[in-house]
Amino acid sequence: MIDNNTEFDRRTVLGVLAGVGNAALAGCSGFQSEPDAETTQIDEDTARELADSFAPSLYFDEYEEWYPTDPRQYTSERDGDTVVHGFDAVEGYHSDFDSEREPPEPTGFYHVVGYEDSSLVAIQYWFYYVFDQFSCNFHWHDWEVLHVFVDTETGEPQLYVASSHSRDVPNNEFLDPDPDDVPRVLPELGSHSSTLSVNEVADRFQRFGGDDLIPDVTNEAIDGIKDLVDIPLAYGLPRDEGARLPMVIPELDGIPLYEHDAVPSFTRESLIDEKLTIRSLAELESPPTDMPLRETGLVFEHAERDGDGDGDVEYALRPTTEIEHISEFTGPQLSFEFPVPEIVEDAFSHHISTTGTPWDQPRYGNPAADITASTHREALANRYEAIGDPGVTDALIARVTDTTTSEDAPDDEGLTTVEMTQESVALLESEPRMRPTFAGVAMFGDVEPGEHRLTVNSAGSAPHSEHLEVTEDGRNDGGNGDDGDADGHFRRAGVDGEVPVVARDKARRLELSDEEADAEVVRTAIEDDFAGRIYESAVEGHDTVFVHEGGAYTTEVRDRDDEVGAFRVNPDPGSNGEIRIDRPETGKASLAAYLADVAEETRASVAAVEGDADGAENAVRGLERALAAVVEAAEMATERARDGDRGGADQQLEAVRKRLETVADRLADASEDLPPELSNAAENRLEQADRRVDQARTAEKL
């Protein structure tokens, strides 16, 4: 949904995002639980022994450019504090990254805490990267963490928690891992989000079990929405799961970072390879299909690990106490183009803040705060009194799908939706929060009641934007639904949780404005003859949405009195013209006019195949005549309503209803003589017409 009157103050957005960025990266959001017990530091020798025992192996993408290093080499003093500036870190790192591709100072850091009056200990492995480049954010400095929860009485690991992009994007977790296996982490290209690998196939992520392999995560699918998302709710590793995920170019002061004088050693080659990078999400005309999927590059192993591993690089493991004197990781805000589909299609640049220090984050003192799967928290709570029971999970969720033409429809007159072959970027502008999708799922935790605007962008696809209202009871205004139960509220965005997007080269702009209309439009919706309802949104008189040129649509509007209007839209494929509804109406006249339009459209299609049928009074001819009768009655109902003749309009609408019954009979008789696609279309349109004639007959407004 596009609000023509919306203007974005970039400085305001910059300030707000800077404020929420650290909280999101620190793991503070909407997966609330009962309080956990206090934690205490473990003595140095025990902590070192535990850290050495479970130190993970890291399997990097072959295109990775930033590897974990020691930030101390890039520190400086500022006003008496020790800081790491982004310019210094990036410049120093790339100056030291020699032509032999030997990563400088490969290092990891550990922090170990125990829970009071409990045998449960948490080992944290923190890895520092000088830069983060991704499809929906980048920033100087990047801290990623793996939590290993261990029972010190048995020596067995209880739970692995590998950090994802934020607390809105569920972490990758595994309950009761094999104590004889070394933890393995697959850092995501550029962003370094950490995915687990516990299978025999060390360098591949397996979301589902099969082929004698167990899944690499034990996160649950949220109860109550399995019809929407019947997958483990974990971020996973998109490029290892067959999804394309193009990276975008970071900008500083309006120019690409590699052209900036502040970091002379930072070149275009310092960024992710051009095969995987685009200038902006709006650069492509269609979704990418030729980007390489994930292949393993360098493998990092703990330098003190016994035995022969398959590592290429040995990393040192140091306690975080050696770097806790660093008070800040800093740097100027970066930006990139994020298209928001306003009527003027302005580029909307979002700036992402740098990460905070690990030791200032809640999960540093209480690693259990980073458990995002309620079943995992419940399992630990049942074993250890120190861990609080899971609380209410509160999330806004949707599945992003791709729109394409349906094989069951006439050419360019019907759609279907399919799984995306790439991940998308979702922005909850009202917060604001920006998140990548995982397995096509967009998820935002802890969404406050009130009005919100959700925008979804995918490379090569037209942007999608909609307004929704979340009420105190967790429902979305407009009936999108609340799948909440005792465990939480899961509000669905889109239509029943689905947000279809359209390839740019197939997208047509549909614009609606009530500026010159009598009706004050507050909601819009769009239904395709075959895909059904694909869009709905609250509006304030203006709306613009991108639709697929190969669809055949019913556009529905509602006014403040909840009166309904409908308009037929069937784009001409290949035409780039904008579709406009300038004077939307509601009430009997609008709905009757729609019935006349859709009946005439279908009649013309049926008449075009009459010549192939036998006999003057054959079934196809009978169907064509029945549709013509509907057109006649609907046009008369429209005329009566516009003249203020309620009784006459209702009488003609009753005639339309009866004639639609005749159409149904004639369609059954003629179905074998019609092309299957046309028969399907006629049946779907008849169902739509039945619903609209009932709305017209009960409408209070003429």
PDB file of N, CA, C and O in Angstrom, residues 239-295:
ATOM      1  N   ARG A 239      21.606 -19.441   1.092  1.00  0.00           N
ATOM      2  CA  ARG A 239      22.301 -19.872  -0.121  1.00  0.00           C
ATOM      3  C   ARG A 239      22.663 -21.347  -0.079  1.00  0.00           C
ATOM      4  O   ARG A 239      23.007 -21.935  -1.109  1.00  0.00           O
ATOM      5  N   ASP A 240      22.603 -21.960   1.082  1.00  0.00           N
ATOM      6  CA  ASP A 240      22.815 -23.404   1.188  1.00  0.00           C
ATOM      7  C   ASP A 240      21.497 -24.159   1.046  1.00  0.00           C
ATOM      8  O   ASP A 240      21.483 -25.385   1.019  1.00  0.00           O
ATOM      9  N   GLU A 241      20.395 -23.417   0.971  1.00  0.00           N
ATOM     10  CA  GLU A 241      19.076 -24.033   0.837  1.00  0.00           C
ATOM     11  C   GLU A 241      18.463 -23.740  -0.530  1.00  0.00           C
ATOM     12  O   GLU A 241      17.263 -23.924  -0.725  1.00  0.00           O
ATOM     13  N   GLY A 242      19.281 -23.283  -1.462  1.00  0.00           N
ATOM     14  CA  GLY A 242      18.807 -23.070  -2.823  1.00  0.00           C
ATOM     15  C   GLY A 242      18.245 -21.706  -3.103  1.00  0.00           C
ATOM     16  O   GLY A 242      17.687 -21.473  -4.182  1.00  0.00           O
ATOM     17  N   ALA A 243      18.354 -20.770  -2.169  1.00  0.00           N
ATOM     18  CA  ALA A 243      17.798 -19.428  -2.369  1.00  0.00           C
ATOM     19  C   ALA A 243      18.900 -18.456  -2.788  1.00  0.00           C
ATOM     20  O   ALA A 243      20.003 -18.486  -2.246  1.00  0.00           O
ATOM     21  N   ARG A 244      18.592 -17.601  -3.759  1.00  0.00           N
ATOM     22  CA  ARG A 244      19.519 -16.543  -4.138  1.00  0.00           C
ATOM     23  C   ARG A 244      19.373 -15.385  -3.150  1.00  0.00           C
ATOM     24  O   ARG A 244      18.271 -15.076  -2.716  1.00  0.00           O
ATOM     25  N   LEU A 245      20.492 -14.791  -2.813  1.00  0.00           N
ATOM     26  CA  LEU A 245      20.463 -13.704  -1.845  1.00  0.00           C
ATOM     27  C   LEU A 245      21.503 -12.662  -2.240  1.00  0.00           C
ATOM     28  O   LEU A 245      22.633 -12.677  -1.758  1.00  0.00           O
ATOM     29  N   PRO A 246      21.163 -11.754  -3.165  1.00  0.00           N
ATOM     30  CA  PRO A 246      22.144 -10.777  -3.625  1.00  0.00           C
ATOM     31  C   PRO A 246      22.526  -9.780  -2.539  1.00  0.00           C
ATOM     32  O   PRO A 246      21.684  -9.326  -1.769  1.00  0.00           O
ATOM     33  N   MET A 247      23.800  -9.466  -2.479  1.00  0.00           N
ATOM     34  CA  MET A 247      24.297  -8.448  -1.565  1.00  0.00           C
ATOM     35  C   MET A 247      24.199  -7.082  -2.256  1.00  0.00           C
ATOM     36  O   MET A 247      24.261  -6.989  -3.483  1.00  0.00           O
ATOM     37  N   VAL A 248      24.083  -6.028  -1.462  1.00  0.00           N
ATOM     38  CA  VAL A 248      24.018  -4.687  -2.028  1.00  0.00           C
ATOM     39  C   VAL A 248      25.264  -3.903  -1.635  1.00  0.00           C
ATOM     40  O   VAL A 248      26.020  -4.297  -0.753  1.00  0.00           O
ATOM     41  N   ILE A 249      25.481  -2.779  -2.322  1.00  0.00           N
ATOM     42  CA  ILE A 249      26.698  -1.990  -2.159  1.00  0.00           C
ATOM     43  C   ILE A 249      26.501  -0.948  -1.056  1.00  0.00           C
ATOM     44  O   ILE A 249      25.577  -0.138  -1.119  1.00  0.00           O
ATOM     45  N   PRO A 250      27.379  -0.932  -0.057  1.00  0.00           N
ATOM     46  CA  PRO A 250      27.275   0.096   0.990  1.00  0.00           C
ATOM     47  C   PRO A 250      27.741   1.451   0.487  1.00  0.00           C
ATOM     48  O   PRO A 250      28.686   1.549  -0.302  1.00  0.00           O
ATOM     49  N   GLU A 251      27.060   2.486   0.941  1.00  0.00           N
ATOM     50  CA  GLU A 251      27.406   3.857   0.581  1.00  0.00           C
ATOM     51  C   GLU A 251      27.788   4.645   1.826  1.00  0.00           C
ATOM     52  O   GLU A 251      27.278   4.390   2.923  1.00  0.00           O
ATOM     53  N   LEU A 252      28.663   5.596   1.638  1.00  0.00           N
ATOM     54  CA  LEU A 252      29.019   6.551   2.685  1.00  0.00           C
ATOM     55  C   LEU A 252      29.090   7.929   2.037  1.00  0.00           C
ATOM     56  O   LEU A 252      29.789   8.103   1.034  1.00  0.00           O
ATOM     57  N   ASP A 253      28.360   8.868   2.590  1.00  0.00           N
ATOM     58  CA  ASP A 253      28.295  10.225   2.028  1.00  0.00           C
ATOM     59  C   ASP A 253      27.843  10.214   0.580  1.00  0.00           C
ATOM     60  O   ASP A 253      28.303  11.006  -0.258  1.00  0.00           O
ATOM     61  N   GLY A 254      26.951   9.265   0.243  1.00  0.00           N
ATOM     62  CA  GLY A 254      26.352   9.234  -1.077  1.00  0.00           C
ATOM     63  C   GLY A 254      27.182   8.580  -2.160  1.00  0.00           C
ATOM     64  O   GLY A 254      26.776   8.586  -3.326  1.00  0.00           O
ATOM     65  N   ILE A 255      28.324   8.002  -1.823  1.00  0.00           N
ATOM     66  CA  ILE A 255      29.146   7.314  -2.821  1.00  0.00           C
ATOM     67  C   ILE A 255      29.482   5.922  -2.307  1.00  0.00           C
ATOM     68  O   ILE A 255      29.466   5.669  -1.096  1.00  0.00           O
ATOM     69  N   PRO A 256      29.789   4.986  -3.209  1.00  0.00           N
ATOM     70  CA  PRO A 256      30.165   3.643  -2.754  1.00  0.00           C
ATOM     71  C   PRO A 256      31.343   3.715  -1.798  1.00  0.00           C
ATOM     72  O   PRO A 256      32.264   4.526  -1.972  1.00  0.00           O
ATOM     73  N   LEU A 257      31.325   2.866  -0.792  1.00  0.00           N
ATOM     74  CA  LEU A 257      32.345   2.915   0.253  1.00  0.00           C
ATOM     75  C   LEU A 257      33.752   2.767  -0.315  1.00  0.00           C
ATOM     76  O   LEU A 257      34.702   3.382   0.170  1.00  0.00           O
ATOM     77  N   TYR A 258      33.891   1.962  -1.373  1.00  0.00           N
ATOM     78  CA  TYR A 258      35.229   1.739  -1.911  1.00  0.00           C
ATOM     79  C   TYR A 258      35.777   2.951  -2.670  1.00  0.00           C
ATOM     80  O   TYR A 258      36.941   2.967  -3.065  1.00  0.00           O
ATOM     81  N   GLU A 259      34.948   3.974  -2.877  1.00  0.00           N
ATOM     82  CA  GLU A 259      35.419   5.206  -3.500  1.00  0.00           C
ATOM     83  C   GLU A 259      35.724   6.290  -2.472  1.00  0.00           C
ATOM     84  O   GLU A 259      36.129   7.396  -2.832  1.00  0.00           O
ATOM     85  N   HIS A 260      35.540   5.971  -1.184  1.00  0.00           N
ATOM     86  CA  HIS A 260      35.694   6.988  -0.137  1.00  0.00           C
ATOM     87  C   HIS A 260      37.155   7.121   0.278  1.00  0.00           C
ATOM     88  O   HIS A 260      37.859   6.129   0.457  1.00  0.00           O
ATOM     89  N   ASP A 261      37.617   8.364   0.449  1.00  0.00           N
ATOM     90  CA  ASP A 261      39.015   8.623   0.782  1.00  0.00           C
ATOM     91  C   ASP A 261      39.392   8.152   2.181  1.00  0.00           C
ATOM     92  O   ASP A 261      40.581   7.959   2.464  1.00  0.00           O
ATOM     93  N   ALA A 262      38.400   7.974   3.069  1.00  0.00           N
ATOM     94  CA  ALA A 262      38.714   7.627   4.454  1.00  0.00           C
ATOM     95  C   ALA A 262      39.268   6.216   4.600  1.00  0.00           C
ATOM     96  O   ALA A 262      39.904   5.902   5.606  1.00  0.00           O
ATOM     97  N   VAL A 263      39.011   5.352   3.603  1.00  0.00           N
ATOM     98  CA  VAL A 263      39.488   3.963   3.683  1.00  0.00           C
ATOM     99  C   VAL A 263      40.192   3.619   2.369  1.00  0.00           C
ATOM    100  O   VAL A 263      39.671   2.874   1.547  1.00  0.00           O
ATOM    101  N   PRO A 264      41.398   4.150   2.150  1.00  0.00           N
ATOM    102  CA  PRO A 264      42.070   3.956   0.858  1.00  0.00           C
ATOM    103  C   PRO A 264      42.393   2.511   0.531  1.00  0.00           C
ATOM    104  O   PRO A 264      42.490   2.160  -0.657  1.00  0.00           O
ATOM    105  N   SER A 265      42.557   1.654   1.532  1.00  0.00           N
ATOM    106  CA  SER A 265      42.857   0.245   1.242  1.00  0.00           C
ATOM    107  C   SER A 265      41.609  -0.563   0.935  1.00  0.00           C
ATOM    108  O   SER A 265      41.697  -1.726   0.551  1.00  0.00           O
ATOM    109  N   PHE A 266      40.448   0.062   1.107  1.00  0.00           N
ATOM    110  CA  PHE A 266      39.181  -0.605   0.836  1.00  0.00           C
ATOM    111  C   PHE A 266      38.853  -0.402  -0.638  1.00  0.00           C
ATOM    112  O   PHE A 266      38.603   0.712  -1.082  1.00  0.00           O
ATOM    113  N   THR A 267      38.876  -1.482  -1.416  1.00  0.00           N
ATOM    114  CA  THR A 267      38.620  -1.412  -2.851  1.00  0.00           C
ATOM    115  C   THR A 267      37.361  -2.182  -3.203  1.00  0.00           C
ATOM    116  O   THR A 267      36.740  -2.810  -2.337  1.00  0.00           O
ATOM    117  N   ARG A 268      36.979  -2.145  -4.481  1.00  0.00           N
ATOM    118  CA  ARG A 268      35.825  -2.944  -4.924  1.00  0.00           C
ATOM    119  C   ARG A 268      36.045  -4.409  -4.632  1.00  0.00           C
ATOM    120  O   ARG A 268      35.104  -5.134  -4.293  1.00  0.00           O
ATOM    121  N   GLU A 269      37.293  -4.868  -4.706  1.00  0.00           N
ATOM    122  CA  GLU A 269      37.605  -6.269  -4.419  1.00  0.00           C
ATOM    123  C   GLU A 269      37.469  -6.597  -2.936  1.00  0.00           C
ATOM    124  O   GLU A 269      37.455  -7.770  -2.557  1.00  0.00           O
ATOM    125  N   SER A 270      37.365  -5.571  -2.085  1.00  0.00           N
ATOM    126  CA  SER A 270      37.165  -5.807  -0.660  1.00  0.00           C
ATOM    127  C   SER A 270      35.743  -6.238  -0.344  1.00  0.00           C
ATOM    128  O   SER A 270      35.481  -6.796   0.717  1.00  0.00           O
ATOM    129  N   LEU A 271      34.825  -5.957  -1.263  1.00  0.00           N
ATOM    130  CA  LEU A 271      33.431  -6.337  -1.082  1.00  0.00           C
ATOM    131  C   LEU A 271      33.190  -7.743  -1.619  1.00  0.00           C
ATOM    132  O   LEU A 271      34.053  -8.335  -2.270  1.00  0.00           O
ATOM    133  N   ILE A 272      31.999  -8.250  -1.358  1.00  0.00           N
ATOM    134  CA  ILE A 272      31.608  -9.542  -1.895  1.00  0.00           C
ATOM    135  C   ILE A 272      31.686  -9.506  -3.418  1.00  0.00           C
ATOM    136  O   ILE A 272      31.403  -8.497  -4.052  1.00  0.00           O
ATOM    137  N   ASP A 273      32.054 -10.630  -4.012  1.00  0.00           N
ATOM    138  CA  ASP A 273      32.269 -10.731  -5.447  1.00  0.00           C
ATOM    139  C   ASP A 273      31.073 -10.197  -6.245  1.00  0.00           C
ATOM    140  O   ASP A 273      29.919 -10.312  -5.840  1.00  0.00           O
ATOM    141  N   GLU A 274      31.364  -9.611  -7.410  1.00  0.00           N
ATOM    142  CA  GLU A 274      30.321  -9.022  -8.258  1.00  0.00           C
ATOM    143  C   GLU A 274      29.279 -10.038  -8.700  1.00  0.00           C
ATOM    144  O   GLU A 274      28.155  -9.664  -9.030  1.00  0.00           O
ATOM    145  N   LYS A 275      29.631 -11.326  -8.715  1.00  0.00           N
ATOM    146  CA  LYS A 275      28.640 -12.354  -9.080  1.00  0.00           C
ATOM    147  C   LYS A 275      27.474 -12.370  -8.104  1.00  0.00           C
ATOM    148  O   LYS A 275      26.378 -12.832  -8.443  1.00  0.00           O
ATOM    149  N   LEU A 276      27.706 -11.882  -6.899  1.00  0.00           N
ATOM    150  CA  LEU A 276      26.701 -11.957  -5.846  1.00  0.00           C
ATOM    151  C   LEU A 276      26.241 -10.583  -5.380  1.00  0.00           C
ATOM    152  O   LEU A 276      25.518 -10.485  -4.390  1.00  0.00           O
ATOM    153  N   THR A 277      26.636  -9.543  -6.080  1.00  0.00           N
ATOM    154  CA  THR A 277      26.398  -8.185  -5.603  1.00  0.00           C
ATOM    155  C   THR A 277      25.645  -7.373  -6.645  1.00  0.00           C
ATOM    156  O   THR A 277      25.903  -7.485  -7.840  1.00  0.00           O
ATOM    157  N   ILE A 278      24.712  -6.551  -6.183  1.00  0.00           N
ATOM    158  CA  ILE A 278      24.007  -5.615  -7.049  1.00  0.00           C
ATOM    159  C   ILE A 278      24.122  -4.218  -6.445  1.00  0.00           C
ATOM    160  O   ILE A 278      24.409  -4.065  -5.256  1.00  0.00           O
ATOM    161  N   ARG A 279      23.917  -3.226  -7.300  1.00  0.00           N
ATOM    162  CA  ARG A 279      24.049  -1.842  -6.828  1.00  0.00           C
ATOM    163  C   ARG A 279      22.948  -1.490  -5.848  1.00  0.00           C
ATOM    164  O   ARG A 279      23.159  -0.776  -4.877  1.00  0.00           O
ATOM    165  N   SER A 280      21.732  -1.976  -6.112  1.00  0.00           N
ATOM    166  CA  SER A 280      20.606  -1.750  -5.211  1.00  0.00           C
ATOM    167  C   SER A 280      19.565  -2.815  -5.483  1.00  0.00           C
ATOM    168  O   SER A 280      19.604  -3.511  -6.505  1.00  0.00           O
ATOM    169  N   LEU A 281      18.592  -2.931  -4.589  1.00  0.00           N
ATOM    170  CA  LEU A 281      17.538  -3.923  -4.755  1.00  0.00           C
ATOM    171  C   LEU A 281      16.655  -3.620  -5.961  1.00  0.00           C
ATOM    172  O   LEU A 281      15.948  -4.501  -6.454  1.00  0.00           O
ATOM    173  N   ALA A 282      16.702  -2.377  -6.444  1.00  0.00           N
ATOM    174  CA  ALA A 282      15.869  -1.988  -7.587  1.00  0.00           C
ATOM    175  C   ALA A 282      16.601  -2.135  -8.917  1.00  0.00           C
ATOM    176  O   ALA A 282      16.069  -1.760  -9.954  1.00  0.00           O
ATOM    177  N   GLU A 283      17.796  -2.690  -8.891  1.00  0.00           N
ATOM    178  CA  GLU A 283      18.612  -2.720 -10.100  1.00  0.00           C
ATOM    179  C   GLU A 283      18.111  -3.705 -11.144  1.00  0.00           C
ATOM    180  O   GLU A 283      18.197  -3.454 -12.346  1.00  0.00           O
ATOM    181  N   LEU A 284      17.593  -4.855 -10.734  1.00  0.00           N
ATOM    182  CA  LEU A 284      17.242  -5.919 -11.664  1.00  0.00           C
ATOM    183  C   LEU A 284      15.789  -5.811 -12.111  1.00  0.00           C
ATOM    184  O   LEU A 284      14.923  -5.379 -11.356  1.00  0.00           O
ATOM    185  N   GLU A 285      15.516  -6.251 -13.343  1.00  0.00           N
ATOM    186  CA  GLU A 285      14.160  -6.256 -13.875  1.00  0.00           C
ATOM    187  C   GLU A 285      13.413  -7.548 -13.547  1.00  0.00           C
ATOM    188  O   GLU A 285      12.198  -7.616 -13.658  1.00  0.00           O
ATOM    189  N   SER A 286      14.134  -8.583 -13.183  1.00  0.00           N
ATOM    190  CA  SER A 286      13.514  -9.847 -12.797  1.00  0.00           C
ATOM    191  C   SER A 286      14.399 -10.493 -11.744  1.00  0.00           C
ATOM    192  O   SER A 286      15.592 -10.179 -11.644  1.00  0.00           O
ATOM    193  N   PRO A 287      13.859 -11.388 -10.937  1.00  0.00           N
ATOM    194  CA  PRO A 287      14.659 -12.021  -9.882  1.00  0.00           C
ATOM    195  C   PRO A 287      15.874 -12.739 -10.461  1.00  0.00           C
ATOM    196  O   PRO A 287      15.809 -13.320 -11.545  1.00  0.00           O
ATOM    197  N   PRO A 288      17.004 -12.699  -9.766  1.00  0.00           N
ATOM    198  CA  PRO A 288      18.226 -13.317 -10.278  1.00  0.00           C
ATOM    199  C   PRO A 288      18.115 -14.841 -10.303  1.00  0.00           C
ATOM    200  O   PRO A 288      17.514 -15.451  -9.420  1.00  0.00           O
ATOM    201  N   THR A 289      18.692 -15.446 -11.320  1.00  0.00           N
ATOM    202  CA  THR A 289      18.673 -16.911 -11.441  1.00  0.00           C
ATOM    203  C   THR A 289      20.066 -17.495 -11.612  1.00  0.00           C
ATOM    204  O   THR A 289      20.227 -18.709 -11.553  1.00  0.00           O
ATOM    205  N   ASP A 290      21.071 -16.642 -11.841  1.00  0.00           N
ATOM    206  CA  ASP A 290      22.398 -17.158 -12.146  1.00  0.00           C
ATOM    207  C   ASP A 290      23.421 -16.890 -11.052  1.00  0.00           C
ATOM    208  O   ASP A 290      24.621 -17.029 -11.275  1.00  0.00           O
ATOM    209  N   MET A 291      22.976 -16.475  -9.881  1.00  0.00           N
ATOM    210  CA  MET A 291      23.914 -16.261  -8.787  1.00  0.00           C
ATOM    211  C   MET A 291      24.359 -17.601  -8.224  1.00  0.00           C
ATOM    212  O   MET A 291      23.542 -18.497  -8.007  1.00  0.00           O
ATOM    213  N   PRO A 292      25.651 -17.766  -7.960  1.00  0.00           N
ATOM    214  CA  PRO A 292      26.118 -19.056  -7.434  1.00  0.00           C
ATOM    215  C   PRO A 292      25.586 -19.320  -6.036  1.00  0.00           C
ATOM    216  O   PRO A 292      25.472 -18.407  -5.219  1.00  0.00           O
ATOM    217  N   LEU A 293      25.261 -20.571  -5.781  1.00  0.00           N
ATOM    218  CA  LEU A 293      24.853 -20.978  -4.443  1.00  0.00           C
ATOM    219  C   LEU A 293      26.099 -21.224  -3.591  1.00  0.00           C
ATOM    220  O   LEU A 293      27.230 -21.107  -4.055  1.00  0.00           O
ATOM    221  N   ARG A 294      25.886 -21.600  -2.352  1.00  0.00           N
ATOM    222  CA  ARG A 294      27.006 -21.652  -1.422  1.00  0.00           C
ATOM    223  C   ARG A 294      27.942 -22.824  -1.700  1.00  0.00           C
ATOM    224  O   ARG A 294      27.493 -23.948  -1.935  1.00  0.00           O
ATOM    225  N   GLU A 295      29.224 -22.527  -1.646  1.00  0.00           N
ATOM    226  CA  GLU A 295      30.274 -23.535  -1.640  1.00  0.00           C
ATOM    227  C   GLU A 295      31.251 -23.176  -0.527  1.00  0.00           C
ATOM    228  O   GLU A 295      31.465 -22.000  -0.238  1.00  0.00           O
TER     229      GLU A 295
END
